[in-house]
Amino acid sequence: MPTSEYAIEAVGLRRSYETRTGWLRPRRLVIEAVRGVSFQVPRGELFGLLGPNGAGKTTTIKMLNTLLLPTSGRASVLGHDVARDPVQVRRRIGYVFGGDKGLYERLSALDNLRYFAELYGVDPREQKARIPEMLEIVGLLGREQERVEGYSRGMRQKLHIARGLLHRPEVLFLDEPSIGVDPVAARELRALVADLAASGITVLLTTHYMAEADELCDRIAVIDHGVIQAEGTPAELKERVRKLDVMEIEVRDSLDEARMDALRRLPGVEQLSVETGDIADTLQVHVRPSDEVQAAVIAALDGVRTRRIVTREPTLEDAYVAIIAQTDDAERTGDAVQVPA
Protein backbone atom coordinates (compact mmCIF):
# COMPACT_ATOMS: atom_id res chain seq x y z
CA MET A 1 0.00 0.00 0.00
CA PRO A 2 1.46 3.41 -0.94
CA THR A 3 2.74 5.50 1.94
CA SER A 4 4.04 9.05 2.04
CA GLU A 5 5.02 11.57 4.68
CA TYR A 6 2.94 14.07 2.71
CA ALA A 7 -0.83 14.11 2.48
CA ILE A 8 -0.56 16.07 -0.79
CA GLU A 9 2.42 16.30 -3.11
CA ALA A 10 2.57 18.11 -6.46
CA VAL A 11 5.66 18.06 -8.67
CA GLY A 12 5.83 20.17 -11.83
CA LEU A 13 2.06 20.12 -12.42
CA ARG A 14 1.00 21.64 -15.72
CA ARG A 15 -2.40 21.98 -17.34
CA SER A 16 -2.96 23.41 -20.83
CA TYR A 17 -6.18 24.11 -22.70
CA GLU A 18 -6.62 24.41 -26.43
CA THR A 19 -9.09 27.03 -27.61
CA ARG A 20 -10.01 28.90 -30.78
CA THR A 21 -10.14 32.62 -31.39
CA GLY A 22 -11.58 34.59 -34.27
CA TRP A 23 -14.48 33.83 -36.58
CA LEU A 24 -13.47 34.49 -40.17
CA ARG A 25 -9.95 33.17 -39.65
CA PRO A 26 -10.05 31.06 -36.51
CA ARG A 27 -6.74 30.33 -34.82
CA ARG A 28 -5.93 27.66 -32.27
CA LEU A 29 -4.43 28.91 -29.05
CA VAL A 30 -2.90 26.93 -26.21
CA ILE A 31 -3.57 28.46 -22.79
CA GLU A 32 -1.39 27.36 -19.89
CA ALA A 33 -3.61 27.55 -16.83
CA VAL A 34 -1.02 25.92 -14.56
CA ARG A 35 2.67 26.12 -15.41
CA GLY A 36 4.81 23.82 -13.29
CA VAL A 37 3.30 23.96 -9.80
CA SER A 38 5.17 22.12 -7.03
CA PHE A 39 4.42 21.97 -3.30
CA GLN A 40 4.01 19.48 -0.45
CA VAL A 41 1.45 19.41 2.36
CA PRO A 42 2.36 17.30 5.42
CA ARG A 43 -0.35 15.22 7.05
CA GLY A 44 -2.55 17.20 9.42
CA GLU A 45 -1.57 20.62 8.03
CA LEU A 46 -3.98 23.39 7.06
CA PHE A 47 -2.48 24.68 3.81
CA GLY A 48 -3.69 27.80 2.02
CA LEU A 49 -3.55 28.31 -1.75
CA LEU A 50 -4.08 32.00 -2.52
CA GLY A 51 -4.21 33.87 -5.80
CA PRO A 52 -6.33 36.22 -7.93
CA ASN A 53 -9.12 35.03 -10.21
CA GLY A 54 -7.68 33.05 -13.10
CA ALA A 55 -4.41 32.38 -11.29
CA GLY A 56 -4.79 28.59 -11.47
CA LYS A 57 -6.09 27.76 -7.97
CA THR A 58 -9.20 25.82 -8.94
CA THR A 59 -7.45 24.09 -11.83
CA THR A 60 -4.74 22.92 -9.43
CA ILE A 61 -7.31 21.62 -6.96
CA LYS A 62 -9.22 19.81 -9.70
CA MET A 63 -6.03 18.04 -10.75
CA LEU A 64 -5.33 17.05 -7.16
CA ASN A 65 -8.82 15.64 -6.63
CA THR A 66 -8.84 13.77 -9.98
CA LEU A 67 -11.41 15.95 -11.77
CA LEU A 68 -8.77 17.02 -14.32
CA LEU A 69 -5.79 15.13 -15.68
CA PRO A 70 -2.47 16.99 -15.63
CA THR A 71 -0.98 17.79 -19.02
CA SER A 72 2.38 16.94 -17.45
CA GLY A 73 3.97 16.58 -14.03
CA ARG A 74 2.65 14.39 -11.26
CA ALA A 75 0.69 14.61 -8.03
CA SER A 76 -0.25 12.25 -5.26
CA VAL A 77 -2.65 12.23 -2.33
CA LEU A 78 -1.68 10.06 0.63
CA GLY A 79 0.79 8.28 -1.63
CA HIS A 80 -1.73 7.50 -4.39
CA ASP A 81 -1.02 8.95 -7.82
CA VAL A 82 -3.96 11.11 -8.97
CA ALA A 83 -3.66 9.98 -12.60
CA ARG A 84 -2.84 6.29 -12.16
CA ASP A 85 -4.92 5.55 -9.05
CA PRO A 86 -7.86 8.00 -9.04
CA VAL A 87 -10.32 5.62 -7.32
CA GLN A 88 -8.10 5.27 -4.26
CA VAL A 89 -7.63 9.06 -4.15
CA ARG A 90 -11.38 9.72 -4.30
CA ARG A 91 -12.05 7.33 -1.43
CA ARG A 92 -9.78 9.38 0.81
CA ILE A 93 -10.70 12.96 -0.04
CA GLY A 94 -13.60 15.36 0.39
CA TYR A 95 -14.24 18.34 -1.89
CA VAL A 96 -16.21 21.40 -0.78
CA PHE A 97 -16.65 24.33 -3.15
CA GLY A 98 -18.28 27.70 -2.66
CA GLY A 99 -21.62 28.61 -4.22
CA ASP A 100 -25.08 27.13 -4.53
CA LYS A 101 -24.37 24.17 -6.80
CA GLY A 102 -23.99 20.64 -5.52
CA LEU A 103 -27.14 20.42 -3.37
CA TYR A 104 -30.74 19.49 -4.16
CA GLU A 105 -32.80 22.48 -3.06
CA ARG A 106 -36.20 20.78 -2.96
CA LEU A 107 -34.89 18.10 -0.63
CA SER A 108 -34.27 18.52 3.06
CA ALA A 109 -30.73 18.63 4.42
CA LEU A 110 -31.30 15.15 5.84
CA ASP A 111 -32.40 13.74 2.47
CA ASN A 112 -29.44 15.43 0.77
CA LEU A 113 -27.02 13.76 3.18
CA ARG A 114 -28.75 10.38 2.81
CA TYR A 115 -28.45 10.64 -0.97
CA PHE A 116 -24.77 11.58 -0.91
CA ALA A 117 -24.01 8.93 1.71
CA GLU A 118 -25.34 6.35 -0.76
CA LEU A 119 -23.15 7.79 -3.52
CA TYR A 120 -20.11 7.65 -1.23
CA GLY A 121 -20.88 4.03 -0.41
CA VAL A 122 -21.43 4.62 3.31
CA ASP A 123 -22.99 1.52 4.87
CA PRO A 124 -26.71 2.13 5.71
CA ARG A 125 -26.14 1.06 9.31
CA GLU A 126 -23.30 3.56 9.63
CA GLN A 127 -25.40 6.32 8.08
CA LYS A 128 -27.80 6.30 11.06
CA ALA A 129 -25.01 7.49 13.35
CA ARG A 130 -22.85 9.31 10.82
CA ILE A 131 -25.43 11.75 9.43
CA PRO A 132 -26.56 13.14 12.84
CA GLU A 133 -22.89 13.38 13.81
CA MET A 134 -22.15 15.51 10.72
CA LEU A 135 -25.20 17.68 11.32
CA GLU A 136 -24.05 18.36 14.86
CA ILE A 137 -20.46 19.10 13.78
CA VAL A 138 -21.61 21.77 11.31
CA GLY A 139 -24.31 23.17 13.58
CA LEU A 140 -27.39 22.12 11.57
CA LEU A 141 -28.82 19.57 13.98
CA GLY A 142 -32.47 20.50 14.52
CA ARG A 143 -32.76 22.13 11.07
CA GLU A 144 -32.19 18.96 9.04
CA GLN A 145 -35.87 18.47 8.12
CA GLU A 146 -36.07 21.85 6.37
CA ARG A 147 -35.75 22.16 2.62
CA VAL A 148 -32.41 23.49 1.42
CA GLU A 149 -34.16 26.14 -0.70
CA GLY A 150 -34.98 27.94 2.57
CA TYR A 151 -31.42 27.84 3.86
CA SER A 152 -29.21 30.92 4.11
CA ARG A 153 -25.88 31.01 2.25
CA GLY A 154 -24.00 30.19 5.44
CA MET A 155 -26.24 27.20 6.19
CA ARG A 156 -25.73 25.89 2.66
CA GLN A 157 -21.98 26.11 3.06
CA LYS A 158 -22.19 24.17 6.32
CA LEU A 159 -24.24 21.52 4.55
CA HIS A 160 -21.61 21.39 1.79
CA ILE A 161 -18.98 20.67 4.45
CA ALA A 162 -21.17 18.00 6.07
CA ARG A 163 -21.58 16.37 2.65
CA GLY A 164 -17.81 16.42 2.11
CA LEU A 165 -17.19 14.73 5.47
CA LEU A 166 -19.73 11.91 5.20
CA HIS A 167 -17.21 9.24 4.21
CA ARG A 168 -14.60 10.32 6.79
CA PRO A 169 -12.01 11.71 4.34
CA GLU A 170 -8.40 12.08 5.44
CA VAL A 171 -7.87 15.09 3.14
CA LEU A 172 -10.42 17.88 2.64
CA PHE A 173 -10.29 20.40 -0.23
CA LEU A 174 -12.12 23.65 0.58
CA ASP A 175 -12.44 25.88 -2.48
CA GLU A 176 -13.55 29.34 -1.27
CA PRO A 177 -16.04 27.97 1.29
CA SER A 178 -16.91 31.37 2.78
CA ILE A 179 -17.49 33.28 -0.47
CA GLY A 180 -20.61 35.44 -0.26
CA VAL A 181 -21.26 34.50 3.38
CA ASP A 182 -22.20 37.14 5.96
CA PRO A 183 -19.61 37.99 8.68
CA VAL A 184 -21.30 35.97 11.45
CA ALA A 185 -21.62 32.85 9.29
CA ALA A 186 -18.06 33.34 8.02
CA ARG A 187 -16.78 33.37 11.60
CA GLU A 188 -18.67 30.16 12.34
CA LEU A 189 -17.24 28.54 9.19
CA ARG A 190 -13.70 29.55 10.19
CA ALA A 191 -14.18 27.98 13.62
CA LEU A 192 -15.50 24.82 11.96
CA VAL A 193 -12.52 24.60 9.59
CA ALA A 194 -10.10 25.13 12.49
CA ASP A 195 -11.79 22.33 14.43
CA LEU A 196 -11.53 19.99 11.44
CA ALA A 197 -7.81 20.67 11.11
CA ALA A 198 -7.33 20.20 14.85
CA SER A 199 -9.00 16.78 14.57
CA GLY A 200 -6.20 15.61 12.26
CA ILE A 201 -7.80 16.12 8.84
CA THR A 202 -5.44 17.62 6.26
CA VAL A 203 -7.09 20.70 4.75
CA LEU A 204 -6.21 22.54 1.55
CA LEU A 205 -8.03 25.88 1.54
CA THR A 206 -8.44 28.49 -1.17
CA THR A 207 -9.82 31.89 -0.23
CA HIS A 208 -9.79 35.53 -1.28
CA TYR A 209 -10.04 36.69 2.33
CA MET A 210 -6.55 37.37 3.67
CA ALA A 211 -7.70 37.67 7.29
CA GLU A 212 -9.21 34.20 6.97
CA ALA A 213 -5.95 32.76 5.60
CA ASP A 214 -3.90 34.54 8.27
CA GLU A 215 -6.10 33.16 11.05
CA LEU A 216 -6.39 29.57 9.81
CA CYS A 217 -3.42 28.49 7.71
CA ASP A 218 -0.25 26.83 8.94
CA ARG A 219 1.42 27.59 5.61
CA ILE A 220 0.41 29.48 2.47
CA ALA A 221 1.37 29.34 -1.20
CA VAL A 222 0.60 32.28 -3.48
CA ILE A 223 -0.12 31.32 -7.09
CA ASP A 224 -0.32 33.75 -10.02
CA HIS A 225 -0.11 33.22 -13.78
CA GLY A 226 -0.15 29.49 -13.07
CA VAL A 227 3.06 29.57 -11.01
CA ILE A 228 3.75 29.43 -7.27
CA GLN A 229 5.21 32.88 -6.58
CA ALA A 230 5.81 32.57 -2.83
CA GLU A 231 5.39 30.00 -0.07
CA GLY A 232 5.74 30.05 3.71
CA THR A 233 3.93 30.63 6.98
CA PRO A 234 1.77 33.76 7.26
CA ALA A 235 4.49 35.31 9.43
CA GLU A 236 7.18 34.53 6.84
CA LEU A 237 5.14 36.09 4.03
CA LYS A 238 4.46 39.19 6.11
CA GLU A 239 8.19 39.46 6.82
CA ARG A 240 8.72 40.13 3.09
CA VAL A 241 7.17 43.57 3.57
CA ARG A 242 7.81 44.02 7.28
CA LYS A 243 10.49 46.67 6.72
CA LEU A 244 8.13 48.76 4.63
CA ASP A 245 5.32 51.14 5.47
CA VAL A 246 2.04 51.16 3.58
CA MET A 247 0.58 54.47 2.46
CA GLU A 248 -3.16 54.27 1.75
CA ILE A 249 -4.33 57.24 -0.30
CA GLU A 250 -7.95 57.68 -1.38
CA VAL A 251 -8.05 59.36 -4.78
CA ARG A 252 -11.10 60.75 -6.55
CA ASP A 253 -9.42 61.06 -9.96
CA SER A 254 -8.27 58.15 -12.12
CA LEU A 255 -4.51 57.62 -12.24
CA ASP A 256 -3.14 57.24 -15.75
CA GLU A 257 -0.19 54.99 -16.59
CA ALA A 258 2.22 57.92 -16.81
CA ARG A 259 1.37 58.96 -13.25
CA MET A 260 1.73 55.36 -12.02
CA ASP A 261 5.12 55.02 -13.73
CA ALA A 262 6.28 58.26 -12.12
CA LEU A 263 5.30 56.90 -8.72
CA ARG A 264 7.07 53.57 -9.38
CA ARG A 265 10.30 55.40 -10.24
CA LEU A 266 10.40 57.36 -6.98
CA PRO A 267 13.35 56.38 -4.72
CA GLY A 268 12.03 54.40 -1.77
CA VAL A 269 8.86 53.18 -3.49
CA GLU A 270 8.84 49.37 -3.63
CA GLN A 271 5.32 48.44 -4.80
CA LEU A 272 2.04 50.11 -5.57
CA SER A 273 -1.46 49.00 -6.48
CA VAL A 274 -4.92 50.53 -6.91
CA GLU A 275 -8.10 49.15 -5.34
CA THR A 276 -11.22 50.36 -7.13
CA GLY A 277 -14.10 51.62 -4.98
CA ASP A 278 -17.59 52.99 -5.60
CA ILE A 279 -16.83 56.54 -4.47
CA ALA A 280 -13.04 56.72 -4.56
CA ASP A 281 -10.11 54.48 -5.48
CA THR A 282 -7.48 53.56 -2.89
CA LEU A 283 -3.85 53.79 -3.91
CA GLN A 284 -1.60 51.57 -1.80
CA VAL A 285 2.10 52.43 -1.91
CA HIS A 286 4.69 50.28 -0.16
CA VAL A 287 7.54 52.60 0.84
CA ARG A 288 10.69 52.48 2.90
CA PRO A 289 10.03 54.25 6.23
CA SER A 290 10.98 57.86 5.58
CA ASP A 291 9.25 61.21 5.83
CA GLU A 292 11.06 62.29 2.66
CA VAL A 293 9.74 59.31 0.67
CA GLN A 294 6.19 59.91 1.85
CA ALA A 295 6.48 63.60 0.97
CA ALA A 296 7.74 62.66 -2.51
CA VAL A 297 4.75 60.36 -3.05
CA ILE A 298 2.33 63.12 -2.06
CA ALA A 299 4.13 65.62 -4.29
CA ALA A 300 3.90 63.19 -7.23
CA LEU A 301 0.12 63.25 -6.80
CA ASP A 302 -0.05 67.03 -7.27
CA GLY A 303 -3.22 67.84 -9.20
CA VAL A 304 -4.95 64.62 -8.16
CA ARG A 305 -7.87 65.05 -5.77
CA THR A 306 -7.11 63.07 -2.62
CA ARG A 307 -9.49 62.37 0.25
CA ARG A 308 -7.56 60.53 2.95
CA ILE A 309 -3.92 59.56 3.55
CA VAL A 310 -3.01 56.93 6.15
CA THR A 311 0.32 55.24 6.86
CA ARG A 312 0.35 51.88 8.65
CA GLU A 313 2.33 48.68 9.12
CA PRO A 314 1.85 45.93 6.52
CA THR A 315 -0.49 42.94 6.90
CA LEU A 316 -0.72 39.56 5.16
CA GLU A 317 -2.97 41.22 2.59
CA ASP A 318 -0.22 43.75 1.87
CA ALA A 319 2.31 40.94 1.45
CA TYR A 320 -0.07 39.18 -0.92
CA VAL A 321 -0.69 42.36 -2.94
CA ALA A 322 3.06 43.00 -3.15
CA ILE A 323 3.71 39.47 -4.45
CA ILE A 324 0.95 39.74 -7.07
CA ALA A 325 2.01 43.27 -8.07
CA GLN A 326 5.59 42.11 -8.56
CA THR A 327 4.39 39.32 -10.84
CA ASP A 328 2.12 41.67 -12.79
CA ASP A 329 4.96 44.17 -13.18
CA ALA A 330 7.16 41.42 -14.61
CA GLU A 331 4.43 40.49 -17.09
CA ARG A 332 3.76 44.12 -17.98
CA THR A 333 7.41 45.00 -18.63
CA GLY A 334 8.14 41.76 -20.42
CA ASP A 335 10.61 40.52 -17.81
CA ALA A 336 10.85 36.77 -17.48
CA VAL A 337 8.63 35.21 -14.87
CA GLN A 338 10.37 32.21 -13.33
CA VAL A 339 8.53 29.08 -14.40
CA PRO A 340 9.79 25.70 -13.19
CA ALA A 341 10.97 23.47 -15.99
CSV table of N, CA, C and O in Angstrom, one decimal, residues 158-230:
chain,number,residue,atom,x,y,z
A,158,LYS,N,-22.4,25.2,5.3
A,158,LYS,CA,-22.2,24.2,6.3
A,158,LYS,C,-22.7,22.8,5.8
A,158,LYS,O,-22.0,21.8,6.1
A,159,LEU,N,-23.7,22.8,5.1
A,159,LEU,CA,-24.2,21.5,4.5
A,159,LEU,C,-23.3,21.0,3.5
A,159,LEU,O,-23.1,19.7,3.4
A,160,HIS,N,-22.7,21.8,2.7
A,160,HIS,CA,-21.6,21.4,1.8
A,160,HIS,C,-20.5,20.7,2.5
A,160,HIS,O,-20.0,19.6,2.1
A,161,ILE,N,-20.1,21.3,3.7
A,161,ILE,CA,-19.0,20.7,4.5
A,161,ILE,C,-19.4,19.3,5.0
A,161,ILE,O,-18.7,18.4,5.0
A,162,ALA,N,-20.6,19.3,5.5
A,162,ALA,CA,-21.2,18.0,6.1
A,162,ALA,C,-21.2,16.9,5.0
A,162,ALA,O,-20.8,15.8,5.2
A,163,ARG,N,-21.6,17.3,3.8
A,163,ARG,CA,-21.6,16.4,2.6
A,163,ARG,C,-20.2,15.9,2.4
A,163,ARG,O,-19.9,14.7,2.1
A,164,GLY,N,-19.2,16.8,2.4
A,164,GLY,CA,-17.8,16.4,2.1
A,164,GLY,C,-17.2,15.6,3.2
A,164,GLY,O,-16.1,14.9,2.9
A,165,LEU,N,-17.8,15.5,4.4
A,165,LEU,CA,-17.2,14.7,5.5
A,165,LEU,C,-17.9,13.4,5.7
A,165,LEU,O,-17.4,12.6,6.6
A,166,LEU,N,-18.9,13.1,4.9
A,166,LEU,CA,-19.7,11.9,5.2
A,166,LEU,C,-18.9,10.6,5.2
A,166,LEU,O,-19.2,9.7,6.0
A,167,HIS,N,-18.0,10.5,4.3
A,167,HIS,CA,-17.2,9.2,4.2
A,167,HIS,C,-15.9,9.3,5.0
A,167,HIS,O,-15.0,8.5,4.7
A,168,ARG,N,-15.8,10.2,5.9
A,168,ARG,CA,-14.6,10.3,6.8
A,168,ARG,C,-13.3,10.5,6.0
A,168,ARG,O,-12.4,9.7,6.1
A,169,PRO,N,-13.2,11.5,5.2
A,169,PRO,CA,-12.0,11.7,4.3
A,169,PRO,C,-10.8,12.1,5.2
A,169,PRO,O,-11.0,12.7,6.2
A,170,GLU,N,-9.6,11.7,4.8
A,170,GLU,CA,-8.4,12.1,5.4
A,170,GLU,C,-7.9,13.4,5.0
A,170,GLU,O,-7.1,14.1,5.6
A,171,VAL,N,-8.3,13.8,3.7
A,171,VAL,CA,-7.9,15.1,3.1
A,171,VAL,C,-9.1,15.8,2.7
A,171,VAL,O,-10.0,15.2,2.0
A,172,LEU,N,-9.2,17.1,3.0
A,172,LEU,CA,-10.4,17.9,2.6
A,172,LEU,C,-10.0,19.1,1.8
A,172,LEU,O,-9.1,19.9,2.3
A,173,PHE,N,-10.5,19.2,0.6
A,173,PHE,CA,-10.3,20.4,-0.2
A,173,PHE,C,-11.4,21.4,0.0
A,173,PHE,O,-12.6,21.0,-0.3
A,174,LEU,N,-11.1,22.6,0.4
A,174,LEU,CA,-12.1,23.6,0.6
A,174,LEU,C,-11.8,24.8,-0.4
A,174,LEU,O,-10.9,25.5,-0.2
A,175,ASP,N,-12.7,24.9,-1.4
A,175,ASP,CA,-12.4,25.9,-2.5
A,175,ASP,C,-13.4,27.1,-2.2
A,175,ASP,O,-14.5,27.0,-2.6
A,176,GLU,N,-12.8,28.1,-1.6
A,176,GLU,CA,-13.6,29.3,-1.3
A,176,GLU,C,-14.9,29.0,-0.5
A,176,GLU,O,-15.9,29.4,-1.0
A,177,PRO,N,-14.8,28.4,0.6
A,177,PRO,CA,-16.0,28.0,1.3
A,177,PRO,C,-16.8,29.1,1.9
A,177,PRO,O,-18.0,29.0,2.1
A,178,SER,N,-16.2,30.3,2.1
A,178,SER,CA,-16.9,31.4,2.8
A,178,SER,C,-17.3,32.5,1.8
A,178,SER,O,-17.7,33.6,2.2
A,179,ILE,N,-17.2,32.2,0.5
A,179,ILE,CA,-17.5,33.3,-0.5
A,179,ILE,C,-19.0,33.7,-0.4
A,179,ILE,O,-19.9,32.8,-0.4
A,180,GLY,N,-19.2,35.0,-0.3
A,180,GLY,CA,-20.6,35.4,-0.3
A,180,GLY,C,-21.3,35.2,1.0
A,180,GLY,O,-22.5,35.5,1.1
A,181,VAL,N,-20.6,34.8,2.1
A,181,VAL,CA,-21.3,34.5,3.4
A,181,VAL,C,-21.2,35.7,4.3
A,181,VAL,O,-20.2,36.4,4.3
A,182,ASP,N,-22.2,36.0,5.1
A,182,ASP,CA,-22.2,37.1,6.0
A,182,ASP,C,-21.1,37.0,7.1
A,182,ASP,O,-20.7,35.9,7.3
A,183,PRO,N,-20.7,38.1,7.7
A,183,PRO,CA,-19.6,38.0,8.7
A,183,PRO,C,-19.8,37.0,9.8
A,183,PRO,O,-18.9,36.3,10.2
A,184,VAL,N,-21.0,36.9,10.3
A,184,VAL,CA,-21.3,36.0,11.4
A,184,VAL,C,-21.1,34.5,11.0
A,184,VAL,O,-20.5,33.7,11.6
A,185,ALA,N,-21.7,34.2,9.8
A,185,ALA,CA,-21.6,32.8,9.3
A,185,ALA,C,-20.2,32.5,8.9
A,185,ALA,O,-19.7,31.4,9.1
A,186,ALA,N,-19.5,33.6,8.4
A,186,ALA,CA,-18.1,33.3,8.0
A,186,ALA,C,-17.2,33.0,9.2
A,186,ALA,O,-16.3,32.1,9.2
A,187,ARG,N,-17.5,33.7,10.4
A,187,ARG,CA,-16.8,33.4,11.6
A,187,ARG,C,-17.1,32.0,12.1
A,187,ARG,O,-16.2,31.2,12.5
A,188,GLU,N,-18.3,31.5,12.0
A,188,GLU,CA,-18.7,30.2,12.3
A,188,GLU,C,-18.0,29.1,11.4
A,188,GLU,O,-17.5,28.1,11.9
A,189,LEU,N,-17.9,29.4,10.1
A,189,LEU,CA,-17.2,28.5,9.2
A,189,LEU,C,-15.7,28.4,9.5
A,189,LEU,O,-15.2,27.4,9.4
A,190,ARG,N,-15.1,29.6,9.9
A,190,ARG,CA,-13.7,29.5,10.2
A,190,ARG,C,-13.4,28.7,11.4
A,190,ARG,O,-12.5,27.9,11.5
A,191,ALA,N,-14.3,28.8,12.4
A,191,ALA,CA,-14.2,28.0,13.6
A,191,ALA,C,-14.3,26.5,13.3
A,191,ALA,O,-13.6,25.6,13.8
A,192,LEU,N,-15.3,26.2,12.4
A,192,LEU,CA,-15.5,24.8,12.0
A,192,LEU,C,-14.3,24.3,11.2
A,192,LEU,O,-13.8,23.1,11.5
A,193,VAL,N,-13.7,25.1,10.3
A,193,VAL,CA,-12.5,24.6,9.6
A,193,VAL,C,-11.3,24.4,10.5
A,193,VAL,O,-10.6,23.4,10.4
A,194,ALA,N,-11.2,25.3,11.5
A,194,ALA,CA,-10.1,25.1,12.5
A,194,ALA,C,-10.3,23.9,13.3
A,194,ALA,O,-9.3,23.1,13.6
A,195,ASP,N,-11.5,23.6,13.7
A,195,ASP,CA,-11.8,22.3,14.4
A,195,ASP,C,-11.5,21.1,13.6
A,195,ASP,O,-11.0,20.1,14.1
A,196,LEU,N,-11.8,21.1,12.3
A,196,LEU,CA,-11.5,20.0,11.4
A,196,LEU,C,-10.0,19.7,11.4
A,196,LEU,O,-9.6,18.6,11.4
A,197,ALA,N,-9.3,20.8,11.2
A,197,ALA,CA,-7.8,20.7,11.1
A,197,ALA,C,-7.2,20.2,12.4
A,197,ALA,O,-6.3,19.3,12.5
A,198,ALA,N,-7.8,20.6,13.5
A,198,ALA,CA,-7.3,20.2,14.9
A,198,ALA,C,-7.6,18.7,15.1
A,198,ALA,O,-6.9,18.1,15.9
A,199,SER,N,-8.6,18.2,14.4
A,199,SER,CA,-9.0,16.8,14.6
A,199,SER,C,-8.1,15.9,13.8
A,199,SER,O,-8.2,14.6,13.9
A,200,GLY,N,-7.2,16.4,13.0
A,200,GLY,CA,-6.2,15.6,12.3
A,200,GLY,C,-6.4,15.5,10.8
A,200,GLY,O,-5.6,14.9,10.0
A,201,ILE,N,-7.5,16.1,10.3
A,201,ILE,CA,-7.8,16.1,8.8
A,201,ILE,C,-6.9,17.1,8.2
A,201,ILE,O,-6.7,18.2,8.6
A,202,THR,N,-6.3,16.7,7.1
A,202,THR,CA,-5.4,17.6,6.3
A,202,THR,C,-6.4,18.5,5.4
A,202,THR,O,-7.3,17.9,4.7
A,203,VAL,N,-6.2,19.8,5.5
A,203,VAL,CA,-7.1,20.7,4.7
A,203,VAL,C,-6.3,21.5,3.8
A,203,VAL,O,-5.3,22.1,4.1
A,204,LEU,N,-6.7,21.6,2.5
A,204,LEU,CA,-6.2,22.5,1.5
A,204,LEU,C,-7.3,23.6,1.3
A,204,LEU,O,-8.4,23.2,0.8
A,205,LEU,N,-7.0,24.8,1.6
A,205,LEU,CA,-8.0,25.9,1.5
A,205,LEU,C,-7.7,26.9,0.5
A,205,LEU,O,-6.5,27.4,0.5
A,206,THR,N,-8.6,27.3,-0.3
A,206,THR,CA,-8.4,28.5,-1.2
A,206,THR,C,-9.4,29.6,-0.7
A,206,THR,O,-10.5,29.2,-0.3
A,207,THR,N,-9.0,30.8,-0.7
A,207,THR,CA,-9.8,31.9,-0.2
A,207,THR,C,-9.3,33.2,-0.8
A,207,THR,O,-8.1,33.3,-1.1
A,208,HIS,N,-10.2,34.2,-0.9
A,208,HIS,CA,-9.8,35.5,-1.3
A,208,HIS,C,-9.7,36.4,0.0
A,208,HIS,O,-9.3,37.6,-0.2
A,209,TYR,N,-10.0,35.9,1.1
A,209,TYR,CA,-10.0,36.7,2.3
A,209,TYR,C,-8.7,36.5,3.1
A,209,TYR,O,-8.5,35.4,3.7
A,210,MET,N,-7.9,37.5,3.1
A,210,MET,CA,-6.6,37.4,3.7
A,210,MET,C,-6.6,37.2,5.2
A,210,MET,O,-5.8,36.5,5.8
A,211,ALA,N,-7.6,37.8,5.8
A,211,ALA,CA,-7.7,37.7,7.3
A,211,ALA,C,-8.0,36.2,7.6
A,211,ALA,O,-7.6,35.7,8.6
A,212,GLU,N,-8.8,35.6,6.8
A,212,GLU,CA,-9.2,34.2,7.0
A,212,GLU,C,-8.0,33.3,6.8
A,212,GLU,O,-7.7,32.4,7.7
A,213,ALA,N,-7.2,33.5,5.8
A,213,ALA,CA,-6.0,32.8,5.6
A,213,ALA,C,-5.0,33.0,6.7
A,213,ALA,O,-4.3,32.0,7.2
A,214,ASP,N,-4.8,34.2,7.2
A,214,ASP,CA,-3.9,34.5,8.3
A,214,ASP,C,-4.3,33.8,9.6
A,214,ASP,O,-3.5,33.3,10.3
A,215,GLU,N,-5.6,33.8,9.8
A,215,GLU,CA,-6.1,33.2,11.0
A,215,GLU,C,-6.0,31.6,11.0
A,215,GLU,O,-5.7,31.0,12.0
A,216,LEU,N,-6.2,31.0,9.9
A,216,LEU,CA,-6.4,29.6,9.8
A,216,LEU,C,-5.1,28.8,9.4
A,216,LEU,O,-4.9,27.7,9.9
A,217,CYS,N,-4.4,29.3,8.4
A,217,CYS,CA,-3.4,28.5,7.7
A,217,CYS,C,-2.1,28.3,8.5
A,217,CYS,O,-1.6,29.3,9.0
A,218,ASP,N,-1.6,27.1,8.4
A,218,ASP,CA,-0.2,26.8,8.9
A,218,ASP,C,0.8,27.4,8.0
A,218,ASP,O,1.8,28.0,8.3
A,219,ARG,N,0.6,27.1,6.7
A,219,ARG,CA,1.4,27.6,5.6
A,219,ARG,C,0.6,28.0,4.4
A,219,ARG,O,-0.6,27.6,4.3
A,220,ILE,N,1.1,28.9,3.6
A,220,ILE,CA,0.4,29.5,2.5
A,220,ILE,C,1.3,29.5,1.2
A,220,ILE,O,2.5,29.7,1.3
A,221,ALA,N,0.7,29.2,0.1
A,221,ALA,CA,1.4,29.3,-1.2
A,221,ALA,C,0.6,30.3,-2.0
A,221,ALA,O,-0.7,30.3,-2.0
A,222,VAL,N,1.3,31.3,-2.6
A,222,VAL,CA,0.6,32.3,-3.5
A,222,VAL,C,0.9,31.9,-4.9
A,222,VAL,O,2.0,31.8,-5.4
A,223,ILE,N,-0.2,31.7,-5.7
A,223,ILE,CA,-0.1,31.3,-7.1
A,223,ILE,C,-0.6,32.5,-8.0
A,223,ILE,O,-1.6,33.1,-7.6
A,224,ASP,N,0.1,32.7,-9.0
A,224,ASP,CA,-0.3,33.8,-10.0
A,224,ASP,C,0.3,33.4,-11.4
A,224,ASP,O,1.4,32.9,-11.5
A,225,HIS,N,-0.5,33.6,-12.4
A,225,HIS,CA,-0.1,33.2,-13.8
A,225,HIS,C,0.3,31.7,-13.8
A,225,HIS,O,1.2,31.4,-14.6
A,226,GLY,N,-0.4,30.9,-13.0
A,226,GLY,CA,-0.1,29.5,-13.1
A,226,GLY,C,1.1,29.0,-12.4
A,226,GLY,O,1.5,27.9,-12.6
A,227,VAL,N,1.8,29.9,-11.6
A,227,VAL,CA,3.1,29.6,-11.0
A,227,VAL,C,3.0,29.9,-9.5
A,227,VAL,O,2.4,30.9,-9.1
A,228,ILE,N,3.6,29.1,-8.7
A,228,ILE,CA,3.8,29.4,-7.3
A,228,ILE,C,4.8,30.5,-7.1
A,228,ILE,O,6.0,30.4,-7.5
A,229,GLN,N,4.3,31.7,-6.7
A,229,GLN,CA,5.2,32.9,-6.6
A,229,GLN,C,5.9,33.0,-5.2
A,229,GLN,O,6.9,33.7,-5.1
A,230,ALA,N,5.2,32.5,-4.2
A,230,ALA,CA,5.8,32.6,-2.8
A,230,ALA,C,5.2,31.5,-2.0
A,230,ALA,O,4.1,31.0,-2.2
